[in-house]
Short mmCIF file of C-alpha atoms and ligand atoms in Angstrom, two decimals:
data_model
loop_
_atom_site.label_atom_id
_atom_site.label_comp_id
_atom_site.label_asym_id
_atom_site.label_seq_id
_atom_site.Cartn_x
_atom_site.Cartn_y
_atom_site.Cartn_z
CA UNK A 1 75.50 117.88 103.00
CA UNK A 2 79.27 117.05 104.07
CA UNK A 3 81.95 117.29 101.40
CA UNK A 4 83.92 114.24 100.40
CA UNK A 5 86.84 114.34 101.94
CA UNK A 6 90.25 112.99 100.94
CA UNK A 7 93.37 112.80 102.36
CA UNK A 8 96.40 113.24 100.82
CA UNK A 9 99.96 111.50 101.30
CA UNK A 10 102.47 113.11 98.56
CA UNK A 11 105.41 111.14 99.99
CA UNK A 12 108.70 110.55 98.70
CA UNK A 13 110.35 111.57 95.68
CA UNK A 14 108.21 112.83 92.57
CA UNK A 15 105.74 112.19 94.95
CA UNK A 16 105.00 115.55 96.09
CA UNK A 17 105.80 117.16 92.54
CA UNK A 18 103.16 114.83 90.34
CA UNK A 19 100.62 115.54 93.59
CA UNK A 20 100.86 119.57 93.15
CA UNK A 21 99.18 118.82 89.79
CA UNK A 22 96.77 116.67 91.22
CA UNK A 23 95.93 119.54 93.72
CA UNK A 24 95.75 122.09 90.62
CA UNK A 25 93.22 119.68 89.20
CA UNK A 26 91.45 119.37 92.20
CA UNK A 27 91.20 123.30 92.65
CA UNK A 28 89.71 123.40 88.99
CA UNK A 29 86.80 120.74 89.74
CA UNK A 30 85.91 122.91 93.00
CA UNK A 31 85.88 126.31 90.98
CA UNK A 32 84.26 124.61 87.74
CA UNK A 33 82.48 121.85 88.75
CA UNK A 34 80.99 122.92 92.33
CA UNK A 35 82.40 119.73 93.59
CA UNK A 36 84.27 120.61 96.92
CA UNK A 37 86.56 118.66 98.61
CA UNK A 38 87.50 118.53 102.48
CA UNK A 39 90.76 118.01 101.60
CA UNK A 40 93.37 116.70 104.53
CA UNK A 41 97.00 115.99 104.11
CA UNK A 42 99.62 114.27 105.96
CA UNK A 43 103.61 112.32 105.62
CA UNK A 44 104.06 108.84 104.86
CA UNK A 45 106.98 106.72 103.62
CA UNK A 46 110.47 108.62 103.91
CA UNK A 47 108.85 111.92 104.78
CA UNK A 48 106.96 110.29 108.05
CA UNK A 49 110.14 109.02 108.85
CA UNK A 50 112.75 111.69 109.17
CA UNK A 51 109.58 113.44 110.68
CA UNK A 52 108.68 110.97 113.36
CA UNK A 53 110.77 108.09 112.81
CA UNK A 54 108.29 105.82 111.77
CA UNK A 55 106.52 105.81 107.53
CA UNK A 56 103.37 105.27 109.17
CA UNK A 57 102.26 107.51 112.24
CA UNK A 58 98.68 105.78 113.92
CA UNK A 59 97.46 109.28 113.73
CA UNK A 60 97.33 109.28 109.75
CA UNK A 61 96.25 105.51 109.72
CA UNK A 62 93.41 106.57 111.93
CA UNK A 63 92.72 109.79 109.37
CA UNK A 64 93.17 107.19 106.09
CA UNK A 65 90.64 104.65 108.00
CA UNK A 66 87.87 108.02 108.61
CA UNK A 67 88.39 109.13 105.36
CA UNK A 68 86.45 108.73 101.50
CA UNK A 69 89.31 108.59 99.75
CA UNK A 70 93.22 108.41 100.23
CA UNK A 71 95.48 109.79 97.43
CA UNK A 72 98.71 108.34 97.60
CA UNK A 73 102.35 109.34 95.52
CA UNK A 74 105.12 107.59 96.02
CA UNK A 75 107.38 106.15 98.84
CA UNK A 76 110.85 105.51 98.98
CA UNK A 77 113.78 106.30 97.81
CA UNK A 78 117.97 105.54 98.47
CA UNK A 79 118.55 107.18 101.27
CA UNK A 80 116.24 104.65 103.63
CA UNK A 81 117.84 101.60 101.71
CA UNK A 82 119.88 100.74 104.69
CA UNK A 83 116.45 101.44 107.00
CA UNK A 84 115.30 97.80 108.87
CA UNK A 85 112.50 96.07 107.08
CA UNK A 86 110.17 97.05 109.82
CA UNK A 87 110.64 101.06 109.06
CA UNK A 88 111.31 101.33 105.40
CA UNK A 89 109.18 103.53 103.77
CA UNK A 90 107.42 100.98 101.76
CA UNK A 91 106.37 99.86 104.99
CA UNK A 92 104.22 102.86 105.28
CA UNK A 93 102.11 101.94 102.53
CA UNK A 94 101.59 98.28 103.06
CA UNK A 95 100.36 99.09 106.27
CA UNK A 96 98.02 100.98 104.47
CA UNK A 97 96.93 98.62 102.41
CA UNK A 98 96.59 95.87 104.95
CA UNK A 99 95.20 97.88 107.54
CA UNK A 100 92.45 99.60 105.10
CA UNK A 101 92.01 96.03 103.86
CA UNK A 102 92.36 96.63 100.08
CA UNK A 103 91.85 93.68 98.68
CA UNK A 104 91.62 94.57 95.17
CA UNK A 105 93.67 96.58 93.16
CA UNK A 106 92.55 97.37 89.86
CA UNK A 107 95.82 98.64 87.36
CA UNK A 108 94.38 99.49 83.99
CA UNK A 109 96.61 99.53 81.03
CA UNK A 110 95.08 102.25 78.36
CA UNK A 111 97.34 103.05 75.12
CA UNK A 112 96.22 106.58 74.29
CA UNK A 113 96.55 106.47 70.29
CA UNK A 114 98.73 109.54 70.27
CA UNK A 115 101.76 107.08 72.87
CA UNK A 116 101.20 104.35 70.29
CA UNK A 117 104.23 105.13 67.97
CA UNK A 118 105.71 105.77 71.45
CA UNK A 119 105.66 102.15 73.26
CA UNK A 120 108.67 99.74 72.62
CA UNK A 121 106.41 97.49 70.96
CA UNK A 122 104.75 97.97 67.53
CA UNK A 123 101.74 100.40 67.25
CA UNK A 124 99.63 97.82 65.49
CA UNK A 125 99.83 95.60 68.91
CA UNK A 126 99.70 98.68 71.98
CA UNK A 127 96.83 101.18 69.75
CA UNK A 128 93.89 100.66 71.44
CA UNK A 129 94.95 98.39 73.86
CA UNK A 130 92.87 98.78 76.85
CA UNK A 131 93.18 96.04 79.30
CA UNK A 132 92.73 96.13 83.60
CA UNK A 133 95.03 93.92 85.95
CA UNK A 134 93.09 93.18 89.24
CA UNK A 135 96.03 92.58 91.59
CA UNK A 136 95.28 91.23 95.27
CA UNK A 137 96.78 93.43 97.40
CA UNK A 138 96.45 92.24 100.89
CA UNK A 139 97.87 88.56 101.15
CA UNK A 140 100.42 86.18 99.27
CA UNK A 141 104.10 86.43 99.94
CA UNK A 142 104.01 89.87 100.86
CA UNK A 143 102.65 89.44 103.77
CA UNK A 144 102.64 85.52 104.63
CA UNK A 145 104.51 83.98 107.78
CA UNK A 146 106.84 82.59 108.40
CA UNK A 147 108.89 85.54 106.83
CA UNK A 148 112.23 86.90 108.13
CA UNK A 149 116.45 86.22 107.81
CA UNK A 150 117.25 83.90 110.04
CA UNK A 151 120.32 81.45 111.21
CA UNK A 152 120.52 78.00 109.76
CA UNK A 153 124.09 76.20 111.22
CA UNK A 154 126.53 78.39 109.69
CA UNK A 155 124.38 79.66 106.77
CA UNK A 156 121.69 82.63 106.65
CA UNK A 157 118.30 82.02 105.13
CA UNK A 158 115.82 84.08 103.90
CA UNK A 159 112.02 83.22 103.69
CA UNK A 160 109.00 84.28 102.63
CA UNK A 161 105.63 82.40 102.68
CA UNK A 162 103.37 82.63 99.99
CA UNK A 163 99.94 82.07 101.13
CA UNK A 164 96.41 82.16 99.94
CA UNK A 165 92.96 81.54 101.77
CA UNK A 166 89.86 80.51 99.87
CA UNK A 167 87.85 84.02 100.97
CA UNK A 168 91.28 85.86 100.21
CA UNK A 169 90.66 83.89 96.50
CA UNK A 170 87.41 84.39 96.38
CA UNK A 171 87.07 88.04 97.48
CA UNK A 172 89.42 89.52 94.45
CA UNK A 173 88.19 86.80 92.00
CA UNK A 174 84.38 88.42 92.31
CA UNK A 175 85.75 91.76 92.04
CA UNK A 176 87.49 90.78 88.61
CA UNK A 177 84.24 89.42 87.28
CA UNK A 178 81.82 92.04 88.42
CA UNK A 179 84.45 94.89 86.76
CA UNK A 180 84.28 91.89 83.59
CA UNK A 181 80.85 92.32 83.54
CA UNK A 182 80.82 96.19 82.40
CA UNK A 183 83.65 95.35 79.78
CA UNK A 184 83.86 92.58 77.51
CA UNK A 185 83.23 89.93 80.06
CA UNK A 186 86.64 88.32 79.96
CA UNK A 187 88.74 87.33 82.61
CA UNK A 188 92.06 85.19 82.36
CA UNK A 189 93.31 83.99 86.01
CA UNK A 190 96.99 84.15 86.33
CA UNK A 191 99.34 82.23 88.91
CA UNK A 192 101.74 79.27 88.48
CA UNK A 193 99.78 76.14 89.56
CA UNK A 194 102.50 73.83 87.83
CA UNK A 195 104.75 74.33 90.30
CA UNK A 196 102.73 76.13 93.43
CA UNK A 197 100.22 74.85 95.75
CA UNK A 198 98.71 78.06 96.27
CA UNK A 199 98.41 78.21 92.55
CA UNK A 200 96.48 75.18 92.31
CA UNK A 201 93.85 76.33 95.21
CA UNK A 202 93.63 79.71 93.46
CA UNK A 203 93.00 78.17 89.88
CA UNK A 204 90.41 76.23 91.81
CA UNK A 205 88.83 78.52 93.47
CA UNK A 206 88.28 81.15 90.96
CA UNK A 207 86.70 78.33 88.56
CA UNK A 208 84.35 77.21 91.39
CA UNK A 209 83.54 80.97 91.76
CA UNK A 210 83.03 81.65 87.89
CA UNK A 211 80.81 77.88 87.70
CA UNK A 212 78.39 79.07 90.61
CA UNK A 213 77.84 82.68 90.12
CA UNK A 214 79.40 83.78 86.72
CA UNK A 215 78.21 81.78 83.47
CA UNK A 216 78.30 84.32 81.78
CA UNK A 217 81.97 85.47 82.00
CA UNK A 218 84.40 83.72 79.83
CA UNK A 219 87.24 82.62 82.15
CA UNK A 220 90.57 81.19 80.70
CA UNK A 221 93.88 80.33 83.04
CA UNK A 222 97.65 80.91 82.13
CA UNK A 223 100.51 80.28 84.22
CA UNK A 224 101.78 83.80 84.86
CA UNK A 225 105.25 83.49 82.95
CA UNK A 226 103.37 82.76 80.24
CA UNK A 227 101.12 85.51 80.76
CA UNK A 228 103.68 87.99 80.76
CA UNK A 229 105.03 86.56 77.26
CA UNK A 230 101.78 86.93 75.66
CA UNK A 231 101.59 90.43 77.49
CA UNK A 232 104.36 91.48 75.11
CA UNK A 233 103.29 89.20 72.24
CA UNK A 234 99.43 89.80 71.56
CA UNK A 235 98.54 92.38 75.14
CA UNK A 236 94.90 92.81 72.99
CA UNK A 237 93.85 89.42 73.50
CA UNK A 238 92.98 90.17 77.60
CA UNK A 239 90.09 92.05 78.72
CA UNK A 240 90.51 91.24 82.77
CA UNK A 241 93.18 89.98 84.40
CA UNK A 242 93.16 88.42 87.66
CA UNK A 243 96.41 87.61 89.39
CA UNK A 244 98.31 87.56 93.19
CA UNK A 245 100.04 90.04 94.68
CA UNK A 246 103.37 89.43 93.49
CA UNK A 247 102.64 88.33 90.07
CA UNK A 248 100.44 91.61 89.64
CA UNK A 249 103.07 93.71 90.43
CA UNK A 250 105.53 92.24 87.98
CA UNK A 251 102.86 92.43 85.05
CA UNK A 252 101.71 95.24 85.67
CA UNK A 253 104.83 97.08 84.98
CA UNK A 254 104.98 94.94 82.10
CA UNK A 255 101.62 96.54 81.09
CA UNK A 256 102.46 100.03 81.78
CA UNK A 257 105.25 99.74 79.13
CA UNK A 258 102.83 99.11 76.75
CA UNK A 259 101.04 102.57 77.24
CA UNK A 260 104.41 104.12 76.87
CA UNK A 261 105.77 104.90 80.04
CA UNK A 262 105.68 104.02 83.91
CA UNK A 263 104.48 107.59 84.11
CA UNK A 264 101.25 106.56 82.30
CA UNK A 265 99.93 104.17 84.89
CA UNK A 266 97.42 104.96 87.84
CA UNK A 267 95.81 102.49 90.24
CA UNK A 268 92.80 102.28 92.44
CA UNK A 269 92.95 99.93 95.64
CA UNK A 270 89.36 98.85 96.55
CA UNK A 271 88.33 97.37 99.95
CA UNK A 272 84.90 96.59 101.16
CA UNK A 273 82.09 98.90 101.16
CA UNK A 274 81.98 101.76 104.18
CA UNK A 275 78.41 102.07 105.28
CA UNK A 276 77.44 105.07 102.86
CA UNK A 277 78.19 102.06 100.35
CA UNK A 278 81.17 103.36 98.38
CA UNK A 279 84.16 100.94 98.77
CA UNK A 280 86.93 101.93 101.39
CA UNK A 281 89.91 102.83 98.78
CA UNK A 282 93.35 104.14 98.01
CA UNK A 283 94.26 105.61 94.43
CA UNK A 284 98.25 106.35 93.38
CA UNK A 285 100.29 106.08 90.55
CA UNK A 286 102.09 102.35 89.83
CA UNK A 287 105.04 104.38 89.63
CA UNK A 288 107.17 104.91 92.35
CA UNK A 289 109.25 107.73 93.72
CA UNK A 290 111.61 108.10 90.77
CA UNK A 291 114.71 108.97 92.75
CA UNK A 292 116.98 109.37 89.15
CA UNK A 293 114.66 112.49 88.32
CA UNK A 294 112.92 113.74 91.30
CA UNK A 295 113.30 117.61 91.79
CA UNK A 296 113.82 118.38 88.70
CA UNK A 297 110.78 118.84 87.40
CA UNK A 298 110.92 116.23 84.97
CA UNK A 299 108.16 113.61 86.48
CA UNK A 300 105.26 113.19 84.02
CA UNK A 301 102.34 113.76 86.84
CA UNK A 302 99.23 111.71 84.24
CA UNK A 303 99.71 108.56 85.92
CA UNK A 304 98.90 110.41 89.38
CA UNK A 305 96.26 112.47 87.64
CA UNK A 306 94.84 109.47 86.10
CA UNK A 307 94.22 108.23 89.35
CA UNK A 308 92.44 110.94 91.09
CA UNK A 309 90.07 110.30 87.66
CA UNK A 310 89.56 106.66 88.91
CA UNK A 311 88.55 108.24 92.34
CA UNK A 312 86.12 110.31 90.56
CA UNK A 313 84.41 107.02 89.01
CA UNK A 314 85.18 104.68 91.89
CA UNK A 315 84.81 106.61 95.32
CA UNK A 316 82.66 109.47 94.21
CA UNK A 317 80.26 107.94 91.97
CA UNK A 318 81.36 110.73 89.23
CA UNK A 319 81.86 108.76 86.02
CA UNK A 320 81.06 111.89 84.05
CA UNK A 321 83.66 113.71 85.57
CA UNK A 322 86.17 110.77 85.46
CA UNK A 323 85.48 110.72 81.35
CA UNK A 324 85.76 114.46 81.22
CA UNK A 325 89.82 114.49 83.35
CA UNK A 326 90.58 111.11 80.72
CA UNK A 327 89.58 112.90 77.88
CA UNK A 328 91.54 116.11 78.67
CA UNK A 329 94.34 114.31 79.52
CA UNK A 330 94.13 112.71 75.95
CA UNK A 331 93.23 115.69 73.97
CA UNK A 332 96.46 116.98 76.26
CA UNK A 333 98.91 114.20 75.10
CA UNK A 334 97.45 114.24 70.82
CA UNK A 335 98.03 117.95 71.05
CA UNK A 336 101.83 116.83 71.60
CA UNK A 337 102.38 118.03 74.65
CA UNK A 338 105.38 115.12 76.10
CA UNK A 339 107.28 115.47 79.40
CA UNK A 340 110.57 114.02 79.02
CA UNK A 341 109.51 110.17 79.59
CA UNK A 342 107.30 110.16 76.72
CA UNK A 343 109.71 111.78 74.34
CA UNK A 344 110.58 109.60 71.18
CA UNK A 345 113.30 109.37 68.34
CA UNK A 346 111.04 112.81 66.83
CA UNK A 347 112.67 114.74 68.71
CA UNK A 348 111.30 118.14 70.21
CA UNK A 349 110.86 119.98 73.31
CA UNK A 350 109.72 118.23 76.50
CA UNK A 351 107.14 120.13 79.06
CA UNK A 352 108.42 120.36 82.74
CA UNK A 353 105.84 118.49 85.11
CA UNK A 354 103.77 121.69 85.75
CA UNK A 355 103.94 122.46 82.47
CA UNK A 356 102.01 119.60 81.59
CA UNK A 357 99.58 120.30 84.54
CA UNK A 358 98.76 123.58 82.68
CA UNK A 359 98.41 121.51 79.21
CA UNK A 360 95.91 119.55 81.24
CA UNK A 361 93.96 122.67 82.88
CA UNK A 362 93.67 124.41 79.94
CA UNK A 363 92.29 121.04 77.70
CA UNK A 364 89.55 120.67 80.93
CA UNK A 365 88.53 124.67 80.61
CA UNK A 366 88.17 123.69 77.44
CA UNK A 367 85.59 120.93 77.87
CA UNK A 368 83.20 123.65 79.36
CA UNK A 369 82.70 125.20 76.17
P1 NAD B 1 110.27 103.89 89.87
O1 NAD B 1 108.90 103.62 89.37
O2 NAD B 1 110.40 104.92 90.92
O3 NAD B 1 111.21 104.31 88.63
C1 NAD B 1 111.50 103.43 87.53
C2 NAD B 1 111.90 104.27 86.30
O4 NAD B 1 110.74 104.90 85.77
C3 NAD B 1 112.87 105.38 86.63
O5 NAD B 1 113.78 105.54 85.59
C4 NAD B 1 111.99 106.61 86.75
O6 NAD B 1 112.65 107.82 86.44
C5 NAD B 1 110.89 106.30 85.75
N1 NAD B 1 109.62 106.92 86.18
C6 NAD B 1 108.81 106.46 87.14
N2 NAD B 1 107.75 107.28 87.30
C7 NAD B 1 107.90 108.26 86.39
C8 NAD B 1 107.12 109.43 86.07
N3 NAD B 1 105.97 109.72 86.70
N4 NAD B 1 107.60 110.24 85.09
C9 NAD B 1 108.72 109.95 84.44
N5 NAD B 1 109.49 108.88 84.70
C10 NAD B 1 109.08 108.04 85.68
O7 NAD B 1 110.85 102.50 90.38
P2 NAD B 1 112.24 102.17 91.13
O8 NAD B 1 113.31 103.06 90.62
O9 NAD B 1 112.35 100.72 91.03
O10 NAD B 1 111.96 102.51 92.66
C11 NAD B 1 112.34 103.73 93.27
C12 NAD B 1 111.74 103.77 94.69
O11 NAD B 1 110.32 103.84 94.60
C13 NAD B 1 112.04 102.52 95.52
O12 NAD B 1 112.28 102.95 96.84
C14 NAD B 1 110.77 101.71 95.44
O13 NAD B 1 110.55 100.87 96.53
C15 NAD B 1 109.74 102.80 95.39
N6 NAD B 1 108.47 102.43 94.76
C16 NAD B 1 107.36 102.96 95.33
C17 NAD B 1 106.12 102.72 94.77
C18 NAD B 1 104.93 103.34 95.40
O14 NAD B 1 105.06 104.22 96.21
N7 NAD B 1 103.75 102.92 95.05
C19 NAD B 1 106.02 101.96 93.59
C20 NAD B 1 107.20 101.43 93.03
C21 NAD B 1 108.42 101.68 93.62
C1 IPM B 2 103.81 98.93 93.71
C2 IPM B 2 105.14 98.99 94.43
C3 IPM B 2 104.99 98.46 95.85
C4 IPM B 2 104.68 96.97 95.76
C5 IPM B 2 106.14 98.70 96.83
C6 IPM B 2 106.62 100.13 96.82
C7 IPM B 2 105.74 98.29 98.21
O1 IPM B 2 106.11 98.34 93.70
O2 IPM B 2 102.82 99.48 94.24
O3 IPM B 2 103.74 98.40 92.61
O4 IPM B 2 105.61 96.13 95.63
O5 IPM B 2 103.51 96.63 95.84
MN1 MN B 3 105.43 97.70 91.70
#
């Protein structure tokens, strides 16, 4: 039998510093766990550029596309803020996700009970919040045309195109439910159909979609400025929530808050199944490259940990193992072990980023026992 294999793309920033840890962990599962990786890795973002002048080479498209799994950190970061559009590093990983067609990305928002006094909000409405945010990730105004800066008489505009098919709708609405359906079979739609066409199609749609195939989920719809008040008001009342691609990123770093930090955060991008059936997928952090405290050892690495767990349950069919790296990762954070991000008015000492990589190692030796 082949290994899995997974290719990696630290990138920019904290990128490469929360990834070592991922690598550590990824070490411990082949020496523990007899699960061995064919591990590959490669640039993207900022790094691909000042290597080859491009975020994106084909060459590691073609190895993300032949792959079982890509691990992602970050991209980007000040020095490419002058870069054209075309060669930013963000670039990079939107080619990525359009390319690898990954439709669905699924943010969960988990408040470990020991972050709960941590969160800005109060612990009675963040402990034991546990919520997931199903962004589309391949369509809307990110990518829709017309798009560009262009002359207008003797004014500049700027234009995007937000724009949404019925299959695009229909595709990430199914995934929602189907993820419903092993939860509490609960999804709330989000988009603005009181002022936006495409919201109007997409409230449609994903009603038509719940009538036909999914009686029993309960679906309710909120215009998404709304939903990111009630985010911060009551977050426990959602179970699933199903949303665009801009929209999803805004609440979703609305929901990470809630856990605590950014750092907290992981993310799995799903596409359609490859033909040994497991979906075609990207996992990284929601976080992004941290530029304020990269190389100084200060990044909290759990979000990018968190997210090799959800390639563990998603991509490698190891839901076992996926518990087992959560459950460390708690024991790890009610044992009081903090990097700086997750450091409160109490006070104490924070753990560097490898430092809480060991924290982590030694909780998962522990699980043997
Ligand atoms: P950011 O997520 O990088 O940082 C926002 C704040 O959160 C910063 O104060 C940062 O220090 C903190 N933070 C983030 N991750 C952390 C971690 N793991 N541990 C501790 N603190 C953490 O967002 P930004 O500053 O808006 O963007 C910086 C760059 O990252 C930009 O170039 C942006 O485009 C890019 N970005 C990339 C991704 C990605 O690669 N997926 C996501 C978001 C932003
Ligand atoms: C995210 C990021 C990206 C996005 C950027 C870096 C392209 O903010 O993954 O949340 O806007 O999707
Ligand atoms: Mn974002």
């Amino acid at each position: 039998m082949k290994n899995p294999s997974l290719l990696i793309l630290a990138g920019d920033g904290i990128g490469p510093e929360v990834m070592e840890q991922v690598r550590r962990i990824i070490d411990w599962y082949a020496a523990n766990r007899a699960m061995a990786f064919d591990v590959f890795e490669d640039l993207v973002g900022g790094a691909a550029y000042d290597a080859h002048g491009t975020p994106l080479t084909d060459d590691t498209m073609a190895k993300a596309q032949s792959v079982d799994a890509v691990l992602l950190g970050a991209v980007g970061g000040p020095k490419y803020d002058d870069l054209d559009f075309s060669i930013k590093p963000e670039r990079g990983l939107l080619r990525l996700r359009k390319e690898m067609d990954l439709f669905s990305n699924l943010r969960p928002a988990q408040c470990f009970d020991a972050l709960a006094d941590f969160s800005s909000l109060k612990r009675d409405i963040v402990a034991g919040l546990d919520i997931m945010i199903v962004r589309e990730l391949t369509s809307g105004v990110y990518f829709g045309e017309p798009r560009g800066i262009f002359e207008e008489g003797n004014e500049r505009v700027g234009i995007n195109t937000q724009r949404y098919t019925t299959s695009e709708i229909i595709r990430v609405a199914r995934s929602a439910f189907e993820l419903a359906r092993r939860r509490d079979s609960r999804v709330c739609s989000m988009e603005k159909a009181n002022v936006m066409e495409s919201g109007v199609l997409w409230r449609e749609e994903v009603q038509k979609l719940r009538d036909a195939e999914y009686p029993d989920i309960e679906l309710t719809h909120m215009y998404a400025d709304a939903g990111a008040m009630q985010l911060c008001r009551w977050p426990k009342q959602f179970d699933v929530i199903v949303t665009d691609n801009l929209f999803g990123d805004i609440l979703s770093d609305t929901a990470a808050m809630l856990t605590g930090s950014l750092g907290m955060l992981p993310s799995a991008s799903l596409g359609a199944p490859m033909e040994n059936g497991m979906p075609k997928a990207l996992y990284e952090p929601v976080h992004g490259s941290a530029p304020d405290i990269a190389g100084q050892g200060k990044a909290n690495p759990i979000a990018c940990i968190l997210s090799f767990a959800m390639a563990l349950r998603y991509s490698f069919d190891q839901g076992e193992e996926a518990d087992r790296l959560e459950q460390a990762v708690e024991r790890t954070l009610q044992g009081g072990a903090r990097t700086p991000d997750l450091m409160g008015e109490e006070g104490g000492t924070p753990l560097s980023t490898t430092e809480m990589g060991d924290a982590i190692l030694s909780e998962l030796d522990a699980s043997l026992n």
